[in-house]
Short mmCIF file of C-alpha atoms in Angstrom, two decimals:
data_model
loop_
_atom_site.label_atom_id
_atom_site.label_comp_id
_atom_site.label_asym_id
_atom_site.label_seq_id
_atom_site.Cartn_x
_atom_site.Cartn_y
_atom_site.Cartn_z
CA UNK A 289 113.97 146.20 200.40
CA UNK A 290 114.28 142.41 200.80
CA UNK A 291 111.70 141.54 198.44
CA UNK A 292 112.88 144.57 196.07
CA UNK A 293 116.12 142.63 196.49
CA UNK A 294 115.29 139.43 196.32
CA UNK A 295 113.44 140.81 193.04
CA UNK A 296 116.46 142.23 191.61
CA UNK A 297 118.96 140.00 192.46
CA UNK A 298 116.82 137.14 190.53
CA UNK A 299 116.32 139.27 187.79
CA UNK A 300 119.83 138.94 187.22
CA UNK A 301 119.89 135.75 187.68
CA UNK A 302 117.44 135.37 185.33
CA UNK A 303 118.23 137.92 183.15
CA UNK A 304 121.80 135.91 182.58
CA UNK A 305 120.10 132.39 182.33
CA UNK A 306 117.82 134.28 179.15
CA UNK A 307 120.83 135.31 177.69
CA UNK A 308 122.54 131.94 177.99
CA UNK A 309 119.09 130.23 176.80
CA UNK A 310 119.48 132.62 173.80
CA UNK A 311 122.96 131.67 172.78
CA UNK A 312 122.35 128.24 172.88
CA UNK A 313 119.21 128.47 170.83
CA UNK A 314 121.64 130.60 168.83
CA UNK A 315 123.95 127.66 168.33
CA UNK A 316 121.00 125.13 167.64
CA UNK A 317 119.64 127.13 165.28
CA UNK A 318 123.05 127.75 163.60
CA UNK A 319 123.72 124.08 163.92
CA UNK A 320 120.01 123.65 162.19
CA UNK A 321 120.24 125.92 159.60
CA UNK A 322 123.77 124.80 158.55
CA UNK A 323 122.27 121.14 158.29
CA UNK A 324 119.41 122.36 156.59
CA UNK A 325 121.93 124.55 154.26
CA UNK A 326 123.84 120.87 153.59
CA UNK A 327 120.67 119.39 152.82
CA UNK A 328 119.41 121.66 150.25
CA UNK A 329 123.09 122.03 148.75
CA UNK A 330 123.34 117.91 148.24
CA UNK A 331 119.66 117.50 147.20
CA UNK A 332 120.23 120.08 144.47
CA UNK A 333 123.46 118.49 143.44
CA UNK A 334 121.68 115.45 142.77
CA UNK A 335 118.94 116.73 141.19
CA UNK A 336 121.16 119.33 138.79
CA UNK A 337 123.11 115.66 138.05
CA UNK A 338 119.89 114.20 136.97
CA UNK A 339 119.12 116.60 135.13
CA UNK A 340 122.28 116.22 133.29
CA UNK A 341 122.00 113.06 132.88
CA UNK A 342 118.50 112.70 131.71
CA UNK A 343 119.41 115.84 129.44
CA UNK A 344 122.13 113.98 127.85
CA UNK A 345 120.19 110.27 127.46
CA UNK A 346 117.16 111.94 125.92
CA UNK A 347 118.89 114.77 123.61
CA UNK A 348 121.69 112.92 122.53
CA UNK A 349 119.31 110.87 121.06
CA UNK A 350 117.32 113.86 119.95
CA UNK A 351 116.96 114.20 116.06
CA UNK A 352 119.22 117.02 114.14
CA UNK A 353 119.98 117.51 110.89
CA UNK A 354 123.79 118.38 112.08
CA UNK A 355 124.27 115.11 113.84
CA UNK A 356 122.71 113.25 111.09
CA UNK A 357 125.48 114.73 108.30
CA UNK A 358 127.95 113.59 110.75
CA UNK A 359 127.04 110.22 111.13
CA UNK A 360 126.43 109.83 107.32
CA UNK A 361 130.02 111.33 106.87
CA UNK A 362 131.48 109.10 109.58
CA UNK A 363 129.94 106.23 107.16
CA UNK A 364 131.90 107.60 104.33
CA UNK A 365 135.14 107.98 106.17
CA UNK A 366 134.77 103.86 106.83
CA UNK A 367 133.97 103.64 103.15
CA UNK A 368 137.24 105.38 102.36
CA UNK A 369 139.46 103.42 104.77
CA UNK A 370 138.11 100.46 102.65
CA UNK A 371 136.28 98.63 106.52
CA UNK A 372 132.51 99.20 105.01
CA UNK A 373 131.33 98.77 101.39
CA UNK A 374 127.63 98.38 99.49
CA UNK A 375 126.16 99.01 96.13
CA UNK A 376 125.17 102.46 97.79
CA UNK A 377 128.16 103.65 98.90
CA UNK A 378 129.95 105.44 96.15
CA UNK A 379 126.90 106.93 95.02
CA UNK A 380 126.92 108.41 98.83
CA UNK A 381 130.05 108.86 99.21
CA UNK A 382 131.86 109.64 96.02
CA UNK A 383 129.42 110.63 92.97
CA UNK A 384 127.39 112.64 95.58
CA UNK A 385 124.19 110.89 93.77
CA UNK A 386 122.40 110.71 97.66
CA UNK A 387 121.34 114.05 98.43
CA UNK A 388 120.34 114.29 102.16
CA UNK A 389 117.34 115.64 102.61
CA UNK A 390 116.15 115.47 106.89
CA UNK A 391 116.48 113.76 109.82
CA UNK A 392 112.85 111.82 110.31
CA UNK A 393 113.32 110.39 113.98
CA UNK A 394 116.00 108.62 116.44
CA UNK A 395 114.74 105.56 118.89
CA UNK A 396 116.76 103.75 121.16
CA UNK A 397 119.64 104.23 119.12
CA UNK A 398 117.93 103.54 115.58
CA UNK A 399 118.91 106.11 113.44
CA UNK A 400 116.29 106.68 110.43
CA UNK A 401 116.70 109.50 107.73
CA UNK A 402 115.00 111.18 104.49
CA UNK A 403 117.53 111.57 101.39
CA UNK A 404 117.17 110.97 97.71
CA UNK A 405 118.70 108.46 96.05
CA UNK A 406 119.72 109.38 91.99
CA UNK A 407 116.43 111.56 91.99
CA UNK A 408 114.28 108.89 93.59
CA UNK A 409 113.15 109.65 97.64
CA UNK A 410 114.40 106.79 99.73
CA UNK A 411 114.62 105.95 103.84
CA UNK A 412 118.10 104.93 105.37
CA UNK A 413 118.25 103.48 108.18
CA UNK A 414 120.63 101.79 110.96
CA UNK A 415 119.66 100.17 114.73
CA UNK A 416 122.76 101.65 115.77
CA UNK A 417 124.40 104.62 115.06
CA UNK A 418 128.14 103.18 114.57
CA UNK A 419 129.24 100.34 112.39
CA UNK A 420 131.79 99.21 115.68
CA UNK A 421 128.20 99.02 117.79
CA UNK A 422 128.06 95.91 115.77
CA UNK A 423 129.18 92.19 116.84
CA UNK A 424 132.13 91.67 113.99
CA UNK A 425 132.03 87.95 112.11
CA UNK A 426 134.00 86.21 114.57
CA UNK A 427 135.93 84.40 111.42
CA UNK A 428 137.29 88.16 110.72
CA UNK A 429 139.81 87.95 113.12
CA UNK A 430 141.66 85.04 111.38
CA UNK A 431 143.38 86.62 108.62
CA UNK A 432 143.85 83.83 105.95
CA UNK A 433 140.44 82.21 107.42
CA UNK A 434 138.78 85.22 106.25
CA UNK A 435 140.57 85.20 102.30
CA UNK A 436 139.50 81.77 101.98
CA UNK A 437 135.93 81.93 102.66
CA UNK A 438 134.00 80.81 99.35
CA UNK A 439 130.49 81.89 98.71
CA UNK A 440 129.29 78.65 99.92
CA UNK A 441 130.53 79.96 103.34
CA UNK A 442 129.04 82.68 103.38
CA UNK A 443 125.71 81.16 102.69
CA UNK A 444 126.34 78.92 105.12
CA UNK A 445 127.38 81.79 107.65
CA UNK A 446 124.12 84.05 106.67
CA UNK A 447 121.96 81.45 106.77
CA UNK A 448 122.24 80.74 110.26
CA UNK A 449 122.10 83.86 111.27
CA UNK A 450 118.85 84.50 108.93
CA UNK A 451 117.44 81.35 111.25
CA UNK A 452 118.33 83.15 114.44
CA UNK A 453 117.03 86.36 113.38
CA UNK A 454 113.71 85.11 112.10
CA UNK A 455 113.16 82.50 114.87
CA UNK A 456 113.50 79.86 112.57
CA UNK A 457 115.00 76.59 113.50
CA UNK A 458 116.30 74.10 110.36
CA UNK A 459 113.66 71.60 110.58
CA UNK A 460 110.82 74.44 111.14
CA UNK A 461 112.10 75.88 107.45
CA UNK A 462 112.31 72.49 106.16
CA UNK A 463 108.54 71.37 106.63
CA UNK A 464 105.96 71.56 103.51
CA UNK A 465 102.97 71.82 105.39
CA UNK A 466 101.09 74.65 107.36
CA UNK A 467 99.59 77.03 104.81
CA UNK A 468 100.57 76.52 101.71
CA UNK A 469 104.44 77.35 102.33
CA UNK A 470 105.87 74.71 100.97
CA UNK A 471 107.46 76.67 97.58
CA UNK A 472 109.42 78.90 99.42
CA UNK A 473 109.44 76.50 102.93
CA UNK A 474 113.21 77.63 103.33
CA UNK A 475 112.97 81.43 103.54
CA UNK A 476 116.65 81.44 104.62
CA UNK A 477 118.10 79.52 101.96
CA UNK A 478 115.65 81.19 99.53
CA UNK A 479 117.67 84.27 100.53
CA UNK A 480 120.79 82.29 100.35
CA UNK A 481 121.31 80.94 96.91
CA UNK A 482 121.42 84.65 96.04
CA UNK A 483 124.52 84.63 97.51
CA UNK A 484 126.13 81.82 95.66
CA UNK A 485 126.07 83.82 92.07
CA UNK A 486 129.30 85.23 92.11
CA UNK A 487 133.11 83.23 91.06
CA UNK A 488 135.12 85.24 93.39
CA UNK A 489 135.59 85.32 97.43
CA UNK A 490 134.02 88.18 99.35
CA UNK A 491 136.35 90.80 100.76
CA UNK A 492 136.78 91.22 104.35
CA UNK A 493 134.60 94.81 103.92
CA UNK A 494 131.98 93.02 102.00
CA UNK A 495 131.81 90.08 104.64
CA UNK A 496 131.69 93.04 107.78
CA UNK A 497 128.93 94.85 106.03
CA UNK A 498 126.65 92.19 105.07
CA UNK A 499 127.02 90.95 108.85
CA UNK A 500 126.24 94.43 110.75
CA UNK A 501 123.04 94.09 108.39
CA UNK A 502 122.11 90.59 109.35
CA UNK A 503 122.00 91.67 112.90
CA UNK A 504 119.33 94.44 112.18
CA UNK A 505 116.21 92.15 112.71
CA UNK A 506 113.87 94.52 110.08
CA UNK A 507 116.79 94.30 107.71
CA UNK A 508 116.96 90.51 107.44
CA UNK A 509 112.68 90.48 107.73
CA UNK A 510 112.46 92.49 104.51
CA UNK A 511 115.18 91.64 102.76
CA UNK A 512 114.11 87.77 102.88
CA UNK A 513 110.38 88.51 102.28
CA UNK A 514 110.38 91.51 99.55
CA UNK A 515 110.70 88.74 97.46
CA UNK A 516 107.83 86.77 98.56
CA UNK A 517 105.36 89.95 99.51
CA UNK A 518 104.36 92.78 98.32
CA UNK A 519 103.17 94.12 101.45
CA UNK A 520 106.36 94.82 103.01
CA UNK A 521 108.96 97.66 101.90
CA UNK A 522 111.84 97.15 99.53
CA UNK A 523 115.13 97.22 100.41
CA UNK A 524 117.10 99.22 97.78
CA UNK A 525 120.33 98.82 98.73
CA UNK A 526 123.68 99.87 101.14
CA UNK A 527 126.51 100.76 102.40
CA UNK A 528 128.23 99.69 105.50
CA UNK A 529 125.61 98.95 108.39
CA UNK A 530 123.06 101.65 106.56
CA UNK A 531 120.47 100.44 104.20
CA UNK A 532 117.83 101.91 102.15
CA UNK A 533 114.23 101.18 101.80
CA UNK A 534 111.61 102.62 99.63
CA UNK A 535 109.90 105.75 100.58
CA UNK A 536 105.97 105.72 100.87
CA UNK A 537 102.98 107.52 102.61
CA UNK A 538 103.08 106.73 105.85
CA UNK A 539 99.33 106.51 107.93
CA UNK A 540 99.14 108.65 110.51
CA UNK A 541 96.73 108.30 113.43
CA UNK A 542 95.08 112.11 113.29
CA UNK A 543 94.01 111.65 110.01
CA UNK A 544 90.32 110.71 109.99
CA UNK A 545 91.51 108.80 106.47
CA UNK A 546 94.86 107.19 108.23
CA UNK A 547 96.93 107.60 104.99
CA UNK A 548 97.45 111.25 103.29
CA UNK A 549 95.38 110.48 99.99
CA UNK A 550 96.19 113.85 98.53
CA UNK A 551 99.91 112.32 97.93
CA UNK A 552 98.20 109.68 96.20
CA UNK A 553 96.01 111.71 94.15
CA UNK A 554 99.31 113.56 92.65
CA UNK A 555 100.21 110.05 91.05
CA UNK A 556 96.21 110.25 89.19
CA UNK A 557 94.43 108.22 91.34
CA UNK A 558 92.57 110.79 92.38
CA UNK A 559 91.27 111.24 88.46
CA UNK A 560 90.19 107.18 89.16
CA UNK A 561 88.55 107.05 92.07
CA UNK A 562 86.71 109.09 94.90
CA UNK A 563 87.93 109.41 98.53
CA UNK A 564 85.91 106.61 99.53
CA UNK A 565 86.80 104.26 96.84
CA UNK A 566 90.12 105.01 97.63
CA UNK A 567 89.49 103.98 101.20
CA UNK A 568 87.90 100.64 100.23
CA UNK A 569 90.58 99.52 97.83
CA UNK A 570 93.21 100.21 100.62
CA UNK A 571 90.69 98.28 103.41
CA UNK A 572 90.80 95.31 100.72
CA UNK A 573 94.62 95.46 100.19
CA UNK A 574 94.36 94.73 104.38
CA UNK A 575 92.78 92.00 103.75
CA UNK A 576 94.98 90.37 101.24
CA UNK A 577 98.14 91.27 103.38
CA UNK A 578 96.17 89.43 106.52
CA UNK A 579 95.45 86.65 104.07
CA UNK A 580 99.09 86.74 102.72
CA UNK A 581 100.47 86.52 105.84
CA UNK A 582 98.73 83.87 107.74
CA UNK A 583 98.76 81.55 104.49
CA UNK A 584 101.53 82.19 102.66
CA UNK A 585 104.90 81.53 104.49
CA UNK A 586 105.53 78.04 106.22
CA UNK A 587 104.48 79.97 109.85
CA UNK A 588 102.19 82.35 110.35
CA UNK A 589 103.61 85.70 110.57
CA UNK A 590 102.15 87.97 113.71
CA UNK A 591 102.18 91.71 113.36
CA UNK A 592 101.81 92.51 116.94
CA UNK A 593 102.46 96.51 116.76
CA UNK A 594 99.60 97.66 114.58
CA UNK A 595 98.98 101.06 113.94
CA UNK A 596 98.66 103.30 111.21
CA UNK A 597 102.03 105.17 111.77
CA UNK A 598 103.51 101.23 110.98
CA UNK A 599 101.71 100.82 107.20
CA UNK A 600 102.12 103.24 104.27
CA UNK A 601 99.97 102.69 100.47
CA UNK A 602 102.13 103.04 96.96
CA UNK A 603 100.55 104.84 94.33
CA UNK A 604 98.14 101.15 93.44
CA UNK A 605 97.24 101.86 97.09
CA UNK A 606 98.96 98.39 98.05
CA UNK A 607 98.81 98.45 101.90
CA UNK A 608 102.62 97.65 103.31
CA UNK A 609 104.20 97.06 106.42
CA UNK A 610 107.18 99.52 106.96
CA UNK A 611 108.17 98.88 110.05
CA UNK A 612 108.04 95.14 110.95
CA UNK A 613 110.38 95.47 114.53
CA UNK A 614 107.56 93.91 116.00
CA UNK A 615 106.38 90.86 113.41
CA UNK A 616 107.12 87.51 114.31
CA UNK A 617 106.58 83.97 112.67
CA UNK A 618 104.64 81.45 114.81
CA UNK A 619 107.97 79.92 116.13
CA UNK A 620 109.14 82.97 117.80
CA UNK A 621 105.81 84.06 118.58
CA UNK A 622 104.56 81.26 120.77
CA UNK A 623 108.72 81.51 122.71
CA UNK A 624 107.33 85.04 123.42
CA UNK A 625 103.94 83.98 124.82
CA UNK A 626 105.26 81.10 126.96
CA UNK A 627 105.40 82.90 129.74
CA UNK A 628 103.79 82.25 133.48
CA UNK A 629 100.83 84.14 134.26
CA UNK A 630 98.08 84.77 136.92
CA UNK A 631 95.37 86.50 134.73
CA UNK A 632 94.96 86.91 131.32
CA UNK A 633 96.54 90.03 131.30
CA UNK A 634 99.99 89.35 131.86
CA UNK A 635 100.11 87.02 128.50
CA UNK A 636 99.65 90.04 126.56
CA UNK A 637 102.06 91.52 124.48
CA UNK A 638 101.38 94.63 122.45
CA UNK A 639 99.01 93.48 120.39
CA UNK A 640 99.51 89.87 120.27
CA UNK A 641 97.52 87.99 123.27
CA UNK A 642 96.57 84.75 124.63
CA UNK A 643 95.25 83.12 128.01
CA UNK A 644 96.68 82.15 130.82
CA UNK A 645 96.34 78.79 132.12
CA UNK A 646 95.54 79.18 135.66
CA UNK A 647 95.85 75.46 136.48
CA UNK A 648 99.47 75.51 134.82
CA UNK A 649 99.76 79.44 135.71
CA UNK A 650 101.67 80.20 131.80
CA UNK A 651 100.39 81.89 129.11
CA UNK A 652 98.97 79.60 126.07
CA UNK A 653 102.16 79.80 123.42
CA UNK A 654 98.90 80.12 120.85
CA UNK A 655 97.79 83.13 120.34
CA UNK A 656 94.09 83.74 120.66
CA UNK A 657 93.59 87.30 118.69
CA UNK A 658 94.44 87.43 115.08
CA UNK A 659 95.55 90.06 113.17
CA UNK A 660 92.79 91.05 111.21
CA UNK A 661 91.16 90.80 114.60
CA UNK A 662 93.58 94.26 115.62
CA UNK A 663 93.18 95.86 111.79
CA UNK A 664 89.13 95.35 112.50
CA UNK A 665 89.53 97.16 115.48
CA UNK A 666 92.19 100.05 115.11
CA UNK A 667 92.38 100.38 111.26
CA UNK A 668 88.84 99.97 110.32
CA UNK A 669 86.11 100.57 112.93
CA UNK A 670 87.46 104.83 112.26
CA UNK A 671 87.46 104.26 108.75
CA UNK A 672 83.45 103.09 108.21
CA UNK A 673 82.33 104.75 111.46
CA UNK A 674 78.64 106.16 111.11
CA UNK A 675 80.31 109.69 112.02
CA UNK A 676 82.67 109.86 109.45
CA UNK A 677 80.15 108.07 106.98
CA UNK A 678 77.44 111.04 107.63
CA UNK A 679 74.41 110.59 105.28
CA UNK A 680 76.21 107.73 103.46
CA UNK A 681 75.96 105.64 106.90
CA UNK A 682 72.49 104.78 106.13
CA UNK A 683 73.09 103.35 103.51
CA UNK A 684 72.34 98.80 102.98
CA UNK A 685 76.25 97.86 102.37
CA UNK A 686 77.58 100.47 104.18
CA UNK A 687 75.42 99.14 107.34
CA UNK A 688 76.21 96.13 106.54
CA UNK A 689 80.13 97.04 106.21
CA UNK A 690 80.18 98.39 109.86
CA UNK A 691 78.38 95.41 111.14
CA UNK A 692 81.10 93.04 110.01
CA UNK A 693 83.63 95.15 111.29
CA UNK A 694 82.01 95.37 114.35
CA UNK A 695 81.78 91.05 114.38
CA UNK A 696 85.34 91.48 113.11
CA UNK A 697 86.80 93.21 116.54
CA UNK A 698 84.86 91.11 118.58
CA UNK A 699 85.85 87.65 116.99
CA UNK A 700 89.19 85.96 118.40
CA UNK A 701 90.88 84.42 115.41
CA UNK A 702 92.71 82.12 117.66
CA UNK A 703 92.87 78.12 117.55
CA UNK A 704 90.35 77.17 119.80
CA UNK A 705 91.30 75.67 123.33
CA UNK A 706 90.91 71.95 122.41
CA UNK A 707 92.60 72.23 119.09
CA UNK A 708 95.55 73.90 121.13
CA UNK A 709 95.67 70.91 123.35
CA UNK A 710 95.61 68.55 120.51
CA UNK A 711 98.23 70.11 119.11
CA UNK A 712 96.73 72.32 115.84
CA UNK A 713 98.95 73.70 113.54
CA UNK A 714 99.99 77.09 112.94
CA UNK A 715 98.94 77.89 109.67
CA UNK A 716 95.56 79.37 108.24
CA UNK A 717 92.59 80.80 109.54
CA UNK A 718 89.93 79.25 111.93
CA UNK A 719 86.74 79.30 110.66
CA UNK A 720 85.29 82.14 112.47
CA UNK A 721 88.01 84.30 111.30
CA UNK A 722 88.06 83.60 107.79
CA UNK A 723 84.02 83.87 107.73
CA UNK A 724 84.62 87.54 108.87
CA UNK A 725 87.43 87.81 106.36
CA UNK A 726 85.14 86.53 103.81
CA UNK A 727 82.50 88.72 104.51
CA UNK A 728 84.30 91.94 104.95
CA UNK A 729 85.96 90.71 101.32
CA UNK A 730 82.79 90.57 99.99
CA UNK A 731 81.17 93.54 101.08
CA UNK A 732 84.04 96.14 100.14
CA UNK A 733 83.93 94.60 96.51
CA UNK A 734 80.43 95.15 96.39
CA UNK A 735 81.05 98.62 97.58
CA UNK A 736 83.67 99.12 94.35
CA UNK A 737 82.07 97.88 91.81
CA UNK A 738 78.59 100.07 92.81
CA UNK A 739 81.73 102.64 92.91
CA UNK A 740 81.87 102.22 89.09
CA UNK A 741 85.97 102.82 89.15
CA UNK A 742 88.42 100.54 88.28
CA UNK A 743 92.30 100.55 87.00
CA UNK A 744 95.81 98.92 87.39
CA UNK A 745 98.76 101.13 88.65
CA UNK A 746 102.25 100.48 89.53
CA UNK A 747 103.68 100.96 93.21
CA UNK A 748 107.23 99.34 92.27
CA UNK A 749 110.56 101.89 92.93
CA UNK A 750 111.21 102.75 89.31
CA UNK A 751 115.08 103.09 90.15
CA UNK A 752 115.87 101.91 86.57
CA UNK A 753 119.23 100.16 86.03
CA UNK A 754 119.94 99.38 89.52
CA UNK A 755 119.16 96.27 90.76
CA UNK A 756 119.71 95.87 94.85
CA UNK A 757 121.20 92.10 94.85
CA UNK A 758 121.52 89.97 97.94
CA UNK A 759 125.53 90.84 98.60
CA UNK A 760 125.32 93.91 96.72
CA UNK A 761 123.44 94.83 100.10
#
């Protein structure tokens, strides 16, 4: 009986010491799971909050027609209250003679959108959705200071801020050398005595508008040049911080012919020339814009976001640059580029590159691609591929065509390291770039006139009797 005993009685024992085991596991596990349960209840918090947040960062940027009205009708409310005027806005706002058509895209605040304009299709657009987003002319908050400004102020006034926008410093404007600039070596003042034609002061609206515009970098870019180029878009007027350019046929990157020739072919171009002649007058209006722009203007101008979606044709197939948010004169390029470095690769910027100095560790301020360099290699090398060429690609020029192209991509049109050190300036091509430039020039008229087409057409906005004027925004 002892040992039965002795059994039993430590059964109990250890009967009651399981049970007690038990309850405490009990209570851990309680503990556990409640800590687990807090866990999963603040990590879901957070990540329903994210959500939420990323939700409302990305859609309330998103593109709707509604939001678009709203902002356009905000506009007109401004309009009404007499803060915003432009030589668009009563035909917006009033006569009803801008018929909205669809919202194209929102980024990072820019607001961009289809409507037509007395009949005529046109693209607003704005950097910022509000006109109170925008830094107000400080001289606005002086009441009389604001009356008395005479249109010699307000050149003075937009003038500067043309310099700041563009990069341009006074004495940069004022130099007559560096390819062939010198007739318009003053782009800002060029702008500027456009402003002086008028007897009376500018109104307090008129002053608010023009500056909310002058602080839109692509604003002040075209608006100085469209009178210089052809190969950027036309500003045809505004109203308030909105302003309208031109509408054209934008390239697009999935089609094998970049631009949407069919549009083209409703103007009769298609009754002039063939697909391919089409394509080889467009390749050649390239190469006078690249020519244009690194000769033309006092500085060099570097288009540093190229793709097709950035470049649209009118009806003569001019090539132009439609959005220019990332072109830069050689001043403001080479502040860019100045940068320090420890490879190569960290002195690139979108498209626009140059070396890096280990010895100094910076980035050269020069840069050492070019851009027909970049339209070589992402505009043409698709174009007058042997794939999309077929049987033609056979063919003497048309081997000959892909060669240069080919020589094109490869060839930095940089200044060279020693001219850099010396001091080169900033203007033309080297000589290995414009021998490419030459070439390829050479070959794709060649290519036209075997073509047998030729003919003149007209790519200008035919908005007749309106004339967008420098302060008529």
């Amino acid at each position: 009986m002892l040992p039965g005993g002795l059994v039993s009685g430590g059964g109990g024992r250890g009967g009651g010491g399981l049970c007690l085991l038990r309850w405490l596991g009990l209570r851990l596990w309680s503990r556990r799971g409640t800590l687990v349960f807090a866990l999963l209840w603040f990590g879901s918090w957070l990540f329903l909050n994210g959500l939420v947040l990323v939700h409302r960062s990305i859609l309330s940027d998103y593109c709707t027609d509604d939001k678009s009205k709203r902002i356009l009708q905000r506009l007109c409310l401004e309009f009404g209250e007499g803060s915003v005027t432009g030589d668009m806005c009563e035909d917006l706002c009033v006569l009803g003679l801008v018929e909205y058509k669809r919202c194209l895209y929102y980024e990072n605040g820019k607001k961009v959108i289809e409507a037509r304009w007395r009949g005529n299709p046109v693209i607003l657009k704005s950097k910022l959705e509000n006109f109170s987003s925008y830094e107000p002319l400080g001289i606005l908050d002086y009441q009389d200071a604001a009356e008395e400004l005479s249109p010699l102020d307000v050149v003075f006034y937009a003038t500067m801020e043309v310099r700041n926008s563009l990069g341009l410093a006074e004495e940069d404007e004022d130099e007559d050398g560096g390819g062939g600039g010198g007739s318009n070596s003053s782009l800002a003042r060029l702008w500027g005595k456009k402003l002086k034609n008028r007897d009376k002061s500018y109104s307090r609206a008129e002053l608010a508008s023009l500056w909310s515009l002058l602080q839109q970098e692509e604003y002040t870019f075209l608006r100085v040049l469209q009178d210089l180029s052809t190969h950027v878009a036309k500003v045809l007027g505004s109203c308030g911080h909105f302003y309208a350019v031109e509408y054209l046929s934008a390239g697009h990157a999935w089609d094998q012919n970049i631009f949407s020739l069919e549009e083209v072919a409703g103007s009769g171009a298609r009754g002039r020339w063939t697909t391919r002649e089409m394509v080889h007058r467009i390749a050649l209006s390239f190469l006078d814009m690249v020519w244009h722009f690194d000769n033309d203007f006092t500085h060099k101008l570097h288009l540093c976001d190229i793709k097709p979606e950035n470049f649209a044709i009118r009806k003569d197939l001019t090539v132009v640059a439609i959005d220019v948010d990332m072109a830069f004169f050689e001043p403001k390029m080479r502040d860019i580029l100045d940068q320090n470095c420890s490879s190569d690769d960290d002195c690139n910027f979108f498209d626009c590159s140059s070396r890096c100095n280990l010895n100094k560790c910076r980035c050269s301020p020069r840069r050492r691609n070019s851009n027909l360099q970049v339209i070589c290699e992402k505009i043409f090398r698709p174009w007058f591929s042997p794939t999309l060429l077929g049987a033609k690609a056979g063919l003497p020029l048309q081997v000959e065509l892909q060669r240069a192209v080919q020589e094109c991509s490869e060839t930095e049109g940089g200044v060279e390291e020693r001219q850099e050190d010396e001091g080169g300036g900033g203007g033309g091509e080297t000589g290995q770039d414009g021998g490419v430039h030459q070439r390829l020039l050479n070959i794709l008229t060649r290519l036209i006139k075997e073509g047998g087409a030729s003919g003149e057409g007209g790519g200008a906005w035919e908005g007749k009797g309106h004339v967008h004027t420098a302060l008529n925004f």
